[in-house]
Structures are given as structure tokens and as C-alpha cells.
């Protein structure tokens, strides 16, 4: 199965949210990275057929998804970034409703609802009204609804938002087990989540494709630009102000280790270190969200 | 589809605000029925009088005594038996109320002092046969239903405003990306809305009719609405019709008006992001025709009568001159409202199905 975008563009008035994006996605987990407003959610909505492209095309195995209609939507599972629920429904009823929307028969729907409630750790909350669930529980319910129809294409917009570390681990395991022979696209601000799950990274900036590849491949670009420096603890804040610091760690003896992203050696005793995805993110997006 | 329909019905009817608004409507209905009954008074002219259920009993007994086809002889008998026993001090006997039969006969056949005004049954009603009987209770039920159908339209618009708009708060992405979100789900929503209209209308009409038949009896259904107490003579329907036929028309108009109001609510629900905005716009458009400065003589008025708010008010519509062939003009309103309701619902379906989620 191959999902392709051809020069995909989406404009809102004069603003271009997605700009001539061409991708080929086959089975695997794809992590979508980018600052706020980079076009991640718009791209996901376009892939779900929730918005029509201004220009360009999205094809599944060579066929335009617009012409596939129900057949394409039958393969989809989608978790939007900000979504609401029916507060008077129980968690289980919500899943049964979404199962009906997905065309799953009543018997199978009940079975899938039970399986997924257990998979996301909500087996005891199935009979509780959604209004009484916590934010994290609702998020897990959202993940469960997206997976109800065992979708061949699973699109998750910020799935780990509001999840505690334990639940994030559970989510990562769930997706890893689920992703075989499927296309899974997920976006998150928590770079470590993407790094741990995604086989390939799609990095967007201002709607344009910045990078597309395996984490190790794309971090190679900043090889030699990530440094570790030891500075006196009392000066750490000052350095943070003038350097692009991705991490700050206090050590014994009044020293602080700074992880700095810089084209040049930031100070004499700085040592080059292996770059990670978070470094790459900061390399491109430092200050983006403050704009 | 059946499962989706059940869920959509549940989404409409199981909300707390929906249940509250339905409860208010039913309480209003009960209050109107009881206050109407309580305000009834009857004096049989021979010392027996009562209010409420006792008044109904007296009226029904008198109606059975003087009922049947109205003749000059029966009119004369009624005038004689209910002649005022005291000086009216210049008050018009037409407005003197002893009981439903007396009021009906005095309103048309008595002069200022309560004597025969010289008019025959043929002079007043023409050649048509007028069947007299106890119609007071049923006509009052009709008056109450007119108020209730107006309230019903607003309640339905309130119930149905979130059908589509309620999804735009964040569930639309999930629905519209699902297999049947743009097809069966949208259709289930429209169907559930129409079923809701039918259910609430049935509940409201059914309760009122059961109350009316239990308290006022069913014998009035076959009687003419023209031989009714004074409160129904002015501004009421000026041609002969059975009380049962009138109630039938009123229920049909109430339903078609409610369906049309529902269609409006669905359309604006599909267009607006907020349920409240959808309700406010559809409610404003619904009530607007009665606020327009259009006189009853204006040709435009005949067109306005076709709108749902006048269907709920039934009297203006049924008072309009009949069509060629003697069919009531209200038939036009029904034949406009039902296709319009379906058209609006179809538009709502299309708008939701084609929606782009932002």
C-alpha cells in the first residue's frame, strides 16, 4: 500500500499552510515534526479527506482519494488534535457509536470496544460517562476510537498530549504492535515519542518539507554542530540566553553541563557529541513558537 | 443504519437540556389544560351551577338536551329556557354567559335584551345543516394546542439546533473521516430529527387529545364549530366545519409547521458552528412573519399564511377563503411546508456531507 502526495498545496486566503508537498508513504510509522503553524494538522486533515487541497493530489495506490470516497475512509483511523466528545455517553457507548460510523457490525463492535478499552487501560472506565473522565483518559479513548476498524492508515494528531509517562510508554507499545503492514502517521511536540516510535520523520517548516528520512539519516545533517560544554553553575543561565541550549544538567562541583547546538565550537572546551532528533528540532525551530 | 439512527436519536433526546425543554413543554401543556378546565363555568338556568368538571358536566347535559340539527324551533326553545331572569342594566345579552348552549344561541339569535332578534337559522348559517352539541371543551383544546404548537416549534428548534452544529465543536473530524460519516451518518441525523418531530408532536397532541376526550367527551367531534359560545364567534372560522375536522386540520397543520421549523433548524445547524446561533437564527426567522406589518387584505398576507408560524396558529389559515372546489386554503400550506421541510433537510445533509473541517 502506498500513499502519495503530489505537489500538495493548501491555502487559506493568502496564507499557504501546506506548500507543494510531495511524499511517498508506504507501510511504517511516520513522525510528523514541526513548530506550531508548520502545517502538520492541515496535512493530516488533507490526508484524511477532511479538507480539499488547493492544488495537488493525494493518491492511494495510484488512485485519487477523492474518487475513492467511502472505500478510502473505510481504511482510515483518525485522531484529531482538539476534539470533543458527547459528555452524556459512556466511554463504551462512544466507541460503539464510532464503530457504527465505521460500518462495523454490532457484535464485532462490542468485541473491538472491549479489546481497545483494555488496550488503552480504560477497561474499568467503560461504563463511566465521558464527562467524568480525566483529560488523559479522554485522550486514550480518542486513540481507541481511531483504531476501532483496524485501519490500514492511522493518522494521529498529537496523540500523546495529556498522557503521563506510563501511558506514553503504553501508547508507544500499542502503536509499535499495531503498525505492521500499515501506514501510521503521528505528530507530536514530544520529540522523544517520535524518536522512539517513528521509523521515518517528516519535518515541516512553513508548510514545506524540510526533511524526510530515518532519524539517524536526518540528524546526520547536524553532525558536528552539537556540543557539550561544562560551565560554572552560576553562569549557566547567562549561557542559556546567548546560546542555543538543548539541555542543561547540573553536576557535582558547582558545574553545569550544557548541550549546545551551534555551527561553530561555542567555547574552547566544548566537546562535539552525537546529535539526536531533539537537537535537530531545536536547530530548525529554536524561537519559532515565540514568534 | 438502524444503530446509527438509534445513536442519533439518543444524542438529540438524551441531553439534559433537551429533557428539560421537553419537560417544560409538557408542563405548559398540563397547565393550560388544567387552567382551561378550572376556568369553565356553567349555570343551567334552574339553580344548578358549577365550575371546572361540574361545569363541563352541566354543559354536556344541556348539549344533549338541546343538541342535534339546529332548527328555528330548537333555537326558540333555547332562547325561551335561558331568557335572563333579571334586568341586564343595558348589558348586551350576547355577552351574557350562563353556559355553553345559552352563550351559543344568544350570540347569534338574541337582541340586546335577550329576546329573539328575528333571525332564522337559515339567515344566520345559510342552507347548510348545523349540528349543535358540546364543542366548547374541544374548541378550547384547539386554542390551547395553537399556543402549544408555537411552543413546540421553539422546543424542536432548540432540540435540533445541535444536530450538526454540535458536531462542529470537535467531533466532526472523526465523523467525517469515518466510512459512513458523509453518507449514512448525515442521513441518520436528518431522519432522527424528523422522527423526533413526529414523536414530540405525537406526545403533545396525544396527551391533549386524551385529556380532552376524557374530560369533554367525544360527542362534540361530529358537531359544527359554528354553533359555539360567544368567545368563538368573532375572529373564528367563518364557515361550517365539524369540530373533529377542525381538530384534524389543526393537528395536520401543527405537524407540517413543526416539520418546516425542524427543517429550518437543521439547515442553520449545518451552517453555523454554534448550536445557539443556529437556534437563534431559525427561531427569529420562524417568528418574523407575524411581526411584519402586512394587513390581512394584502395579497402578500395569503403567501405569509403558508409559513409555519401561521400553521401553528391555524385559525388565520383556516379562515382564509377556500380554494376552488371548496378545499381549505390550509391545504396549500401543508403542500408547501412538507416539501420545504424535506428540501431544507436535504440541504442540511449536503452541507454537512461536503463540509471541510478546519
XYZ file of C-alpha atoms in Angstrom, chain B:
358
model
C -28.149 2.433 9.665
C -30.507 1.310 12.434
C -27.719 1.536 15.019
C -26.692 4.960 13.757
C -30.297 6.125 13.857
C -30.671 4.964 17.469
C -27.496 6.794 18.456
C -28.573 9.969 16.671
C -31.973 9.859 18.370
C -30.245 9.390 21.682
C -27.956 12.342 21.003
C -30.981 14.534 20.345
C -33.238 13.372 23.139
C -30.938 12.283 25.946
C -29.250 15.634 26.575
C -30.171 17.200 29.876
C -31.220 20.452 28.221
C -33.373 18.501 25.782
C -35.106 16.606 28.550
C -35.592 19.836 30.469
C -37.134 21.626 27.491
C -39.452 18.680 26.834
C -40.473 18.659 30.479
C -41.227 22.394 30.294
C -43.359 21.831 27.184
C -45.336 19.053 28.834
C -45.790 21.085 31.999
C -47.034 24.021 29.937
C -49.467 21.674 28.224
C -50.717 20.344 31.545
C -51.000 23.843 32.996
C -53.007 25.084 30.006
C -55.343 22.085 30.092
C -55.963 22.376 33.819
C -56.346 26.159 33.866
C -58.809 25.962 30.959
C -60.821 23.348 32.793
C -60.703 25.284 36.038
C -61.890 28.499 34.396
C -65.002 26.837 32.964
C -68.317 27.899 34.440
C -71.877 26.801 33.803
C -75.327 27.685 35.190
C -78.230 25.645 33.885
C -80.775 28.443 34.431
C -82.577 26.438 37.124
C -80.340 26.937 40.118
C -77.590 24.438 39.355
C -74.177 25.896 38.739
C -70.552 24.850 38.927
C -67.074 25.326 37.666
C -64.389 23.003 36.357
C -65.539 19.434 35.883
C -69.008 20.264 37.252
C -69.388 22.992 34.606
C -68.425 20.531 31.882
C -70.978 18.082 33.232
C -73.725 20.719 33.195
C -72.768 21.865 29.699
C -72.713 18.323 28.332
C -76.133 17.580 29.827
C -77.586 20.754 28.332
C -75.980 19.976 24.975
C -77.525 16.525 24.930
C -80.897 18.069 25.769
C -80.779 20.785 23.077
C -78.323 19.169 20.654
C -78.945 17.759 17.225
C -79.677 19.541 13.969
C -80.276 23.202 14.690
C -83.789 24.360 13.781
C -85.767 27.531 14.353
C -87.837 25.570 16.824
C -84.850 24.430 18.881
C -83.425 27.950 18.809
C -86.707 29.325 20.065
C -86.782 26.696 22.831
C -83.261 27.571 23.935
C -83.963 31.309 23.908
C -87.074 30.757 25.974
C -85.426 28.489 28.523
C -82.377 30.669 29.033
C -84.117 34.053 28.940
C -82.484 36.375 31.512
C -84.432 36.369 34.748
C -83.188 39.769 35.823
C -82.590 43.267 34.472
C -79.409 43.407 32.398
C -78.980 47.144 33.060
C -78.130 47.821 29.410
C -75.658 44.980 29.096
C -75.795 43.158 25.759
C -77.297 39.707 26.252
C -74.935 38.434 23.567
C -72.108 38.684 26.069
C -74.055 37.192 28.953
C -72.640 33.796 29.783
C -74.652 31.192 31.636
C -73.500 28.060 29.891
C -72.132 26.949 26.522
C -75.532 26.287 24.900
C -77.021 29.572 26.108
C -73.975 31.535 25.005
C -74.041 29.880 21.573
C -77.665 30.700 20.951
C -77.606 34.211 22.437
C -74.507 35.165 20.431
C -76.420 34.721 17.191
C -80.166 34.833 17.839
C -80.706 37.270 20.735
C -81.050 41.042 20.789
C -79.646 43.363 23.408
C -82.228 42.282 25.984
C -82.044 38.563 25.304
C -85.159 38.394 23.131
C -85.205 36.745 19.709
C -83.561 39.075 17.192
C -85.760 37.856 14.361
C -83.094 35.896 12.506
C -83.777 32.336 11.436
C -81.215 29.529 11.366
C -81.092 29.907 7.566
C -80.478 33.689 7.928
C -77.508 33.088 10.202
C -75.958 29.929 8.782
C -77.366 29.691 5.275
C -78.728 26.486 3.824
C -76.154 24.257 5.462
C -77.202 21.873 8.183
C -75.761 22.843 11.539
C -75.388 20.146 14.130
C -75.389 21.586 17.624
C -73.639 19.936 20.536
C -70.987 20.395 23.175
C -67.972 21.771 21.298
C -66.785 24.274 23.913
C -64.240 21.959 25.520
C -62.829 20.707 22.237
C -62.571 24.243 20.826
C -60.727 25.314 23.956
C -58.408 22.349 23.465
C -57.802 23.641 19.945
C -56.973 27.109 21.302
C -54.526 25.567 23.744
C -52.958 23.476 21.001
C -52.329 26.647 18.966
C -50.228 28.006 21.850
C -48.584 24.649 22.366
C -47.691 24.183 18.699
C -45.966 27.546 18.784
C -44.005 26.426 21.849
C -43.427 23.043 20.185
C -41.741 24.735 17.213
C -39.331 26.553 19.515
C -38.622 23.430 21.556
C -37.966 21.447 18.382
C -35.648 24.134 17.034
C -33.821 24.045 20.358
C -33.591 20.247 20.266
C -32.425 20.100 16.679
C -30.041 23.056 16.571
C -27.132 20.878 17.840
C -27.758 18.031 15.345
C -24.992 19.259 13.038
C -23.652 22.344 14.829
C -22.993 20.264 17.946
C -20.517 18.161 15.988
C -18.552 21.179 14.812
C -17.136 21.552 18.309
C -14.585 18.838 17.537
C -16.221 15.513 16.705
C -16.770 16.398 13.051
C -13.203 15.394 12.163
C -13.792 11.901 13.498
C -17.244 11.575 11.956
C -16.388 12.896 8.517
C -13.235 10.807 8.219
C -15.148 7.652 9.095
C -16.553 5.384 6.434
C -20.199 6.436 6.695
C -19.666 9.917 8.159
C -20.508 11.761 4.968
C -23.277 9.430 3.871
C -25.275 7.289 6.272
C -24.450 9.388 9.329
C -25.713 12.591 7.747
C -28.835 10.754 6.595
C -29.329 9.232 10.056
C -29.112 12.690 11.591
C -31.817 14.047 9.298
C -34.002 11.002 9.816
C -33.554 11.146 13.590
C -34.534 14.831 13.523
C -37.711 14.063 11.594
C -38.553 11.164 13.901
C -38.016 13.483 16.869
C -40.534 15.938 15.401
C -43.028 13.154 14.910
C -42.512 11.729 18.406
C -42.781 15.052 20.234
C -45.764 16.105 18.134
C -47.460 12.771 18.819
C -46.754 13.041 22.525
C -48.062 16.587 22.787
C -51.110 16.061 20.582
C -51.844 12.682 22.107
C -51.782 13.932 25.687
C -54.002 16.899 24.848
C -56.493 14.797 22.932
C -56.626 12.125 25.616
C -57.256 14.814 28.217
C -59.889 16.468 26.022
C -61.728 13.254 25.182
C -61.610 12.109 28.800
C -62.923 15.384 30.192
C -65.033 16.896 27.402
C -66.143 13.690 25.681
C -66.125 12.832 22.015
C -69.730 13.704 21.132
C -68.682 17.217 20.076
C -66.422 15.895 17.310
C -69.385 15.485 14.992
C -70.897 18.915 15.785
C -70.486 22.183 13.918
C -67.916 24.673 15.137
C -70.272 27.494 14.131
C -72.713 26.912 16.980
C -70.177 27.722 19.662
C -70.077 30.096 22.662
C -69.547 33.802 22.132
C -65.749 33.656 22.526
C -65.558 31.656 19.319
C -67.860 33.782 17.207
C -65.626 36.732 16.435
C -62.461 36.137 14.520
C -63.162 32.439 14.404
C -63.510 30.297 11.294
C -66.476 31.723 9.373
C -67.675 28.596 7.599
C -69.218 25.337 8.629
C -66.893 22.591 9.745
C -67.178 19.655 12.083
C -65.231 20.085 15.295
C -63.448 16.797 14.590
C -62.470 18.046 11.128
C -61.157 21.266 12.621
C -59.033 19.367 15.153
C -57.799 17.086 12.385
C -56.744 20.064 10.275
C -55.136 21.704 13.238
C -53.090 18.613 14.068
C -52.013 18.242 10.438
C -51.029 21.914 10.258
C -49.236 21.635 13.585
C -47.227 18.709 12.266
C -46.376 20.254 8.912
C -45.449 23.554 10.599
C -43.277 21.674 13.108
C -41.563 19.766 10.303
C -40.878 23.015 8.488
C -39.456 24.585 11.667
C -37.303 21.480 12.093
C -36.078 21.833 8.521
C -35.044 25.420 9.247
C -33.248 24.373 12.428
C -31.410 21.604 10.561
C -30.336 23.954 7.795
C -28.914 26.535 10.178
C -27.439 23.781 12.313
C -25.453 22.612 9.302
C -24.365 26.167 8.516
C -23.485 27.514 11.976
C -20.617 26.442 14.175
C -22.664 27.158 17.282
C -25.907 25.440 18.280
C -27.074 28.605 19.993
C -26.581 30.655 16.823
C -28.442 28.014 14.801
C -31.342 28.125 17.268
C -31.417 31.928 17.429
C -31.438 32.373 13.649
C -34.043 29.717 12.965
C -36.264 30.961 15.815
C -36.000 34.565 14.585
C -36.881 33.564 11.028
C -39.747 31.418 12.263
C -41.412 34.193 14.235
C -40.582 37.046 11.832
C -43.672 36.735 9.555
C -46.086 37.633 12.376
C -44.057 40.754 13.113
C -44.231 42.054 9.552
C -46.643 44.982 9.017
C -48.756 43.201 6.416
C -52.512 43.692 6.562
C -54.923 40.814 6.105
C -56.192 42.465 2.907
C -52.769 42.459 1.295
C -52.138 39.740 -1.333
C -48.814 39.162 0.440
C -50.737 38.011 3.506
C -52.001 34.959 1.615
C -48.382 33.993 0.995
C -47.358 34.640 4.585
C -50.155 32.324 5.702
C -48.240 29.471 4.098
C -45.377 29.888 6.558
C -45.040 27.527 9.543
C -45.804 30.084 12.244
C -49.277 30.562 10.760
C -49.766 26.828 10.530
C -49.290 26.623 14.285
C -51.842 29.442 14.619
C -54.277 27.553 12.305
C -57.230 29.972 12.665
C -55.965 32.645 10.252
C -55.077 29.941 7.806
C -58.379 28.079 8.078
C -60.262 31.393 7.920
C -58.775 32.219 4.527
C -61.261 31.821 1.659
C -61.382 28.277 0.371
C -59.783 27.246 -2.882
C -61.774 26.389 -5.980
C -63.612 23.188 -5.215
C -64.146 24.115 -1.573
C -60.815 22.818 -0.285
C -59.408 24.848 2.601
C -56.514 27.162 1.717
C -54.611 25.379 4.508
C -54.062 22.567 2.048
C -51.636 24.887 0.226
C -49.705 25.446 3.454
C -49.363 21.708 4.018
C -48.303 21.105 0.430
C -45.724 23.902 0.720
C -44.439 23.000 4.187
C -43.815 19.313 3.743
C -41.683 19.589 0.567
C -39.951 22.657 2.037
C -39.090 20.729 5.212
C -37.621 17.909 3.129
C -35.753 20.347 0.908
C -34.215 22.156 3.893
C -33.268 18.827 5.467
C -31.662 17.699 2.195
C -29.683 20.957 2.010
C -28.519 20.397 5.596
C -27.470 16.848 4.679
C -25.498 18.093 1.672
C -23.818 20.907 3.590
C -22.693 18.543 6.341
C -21.564 15.873 3.893
C -19.487 18.332 1.902
C -18.039 20.057 4.943
C -14.336 20.768 5.130
C -13.049 20.559 8.682
C -10.728 23.354 9.681
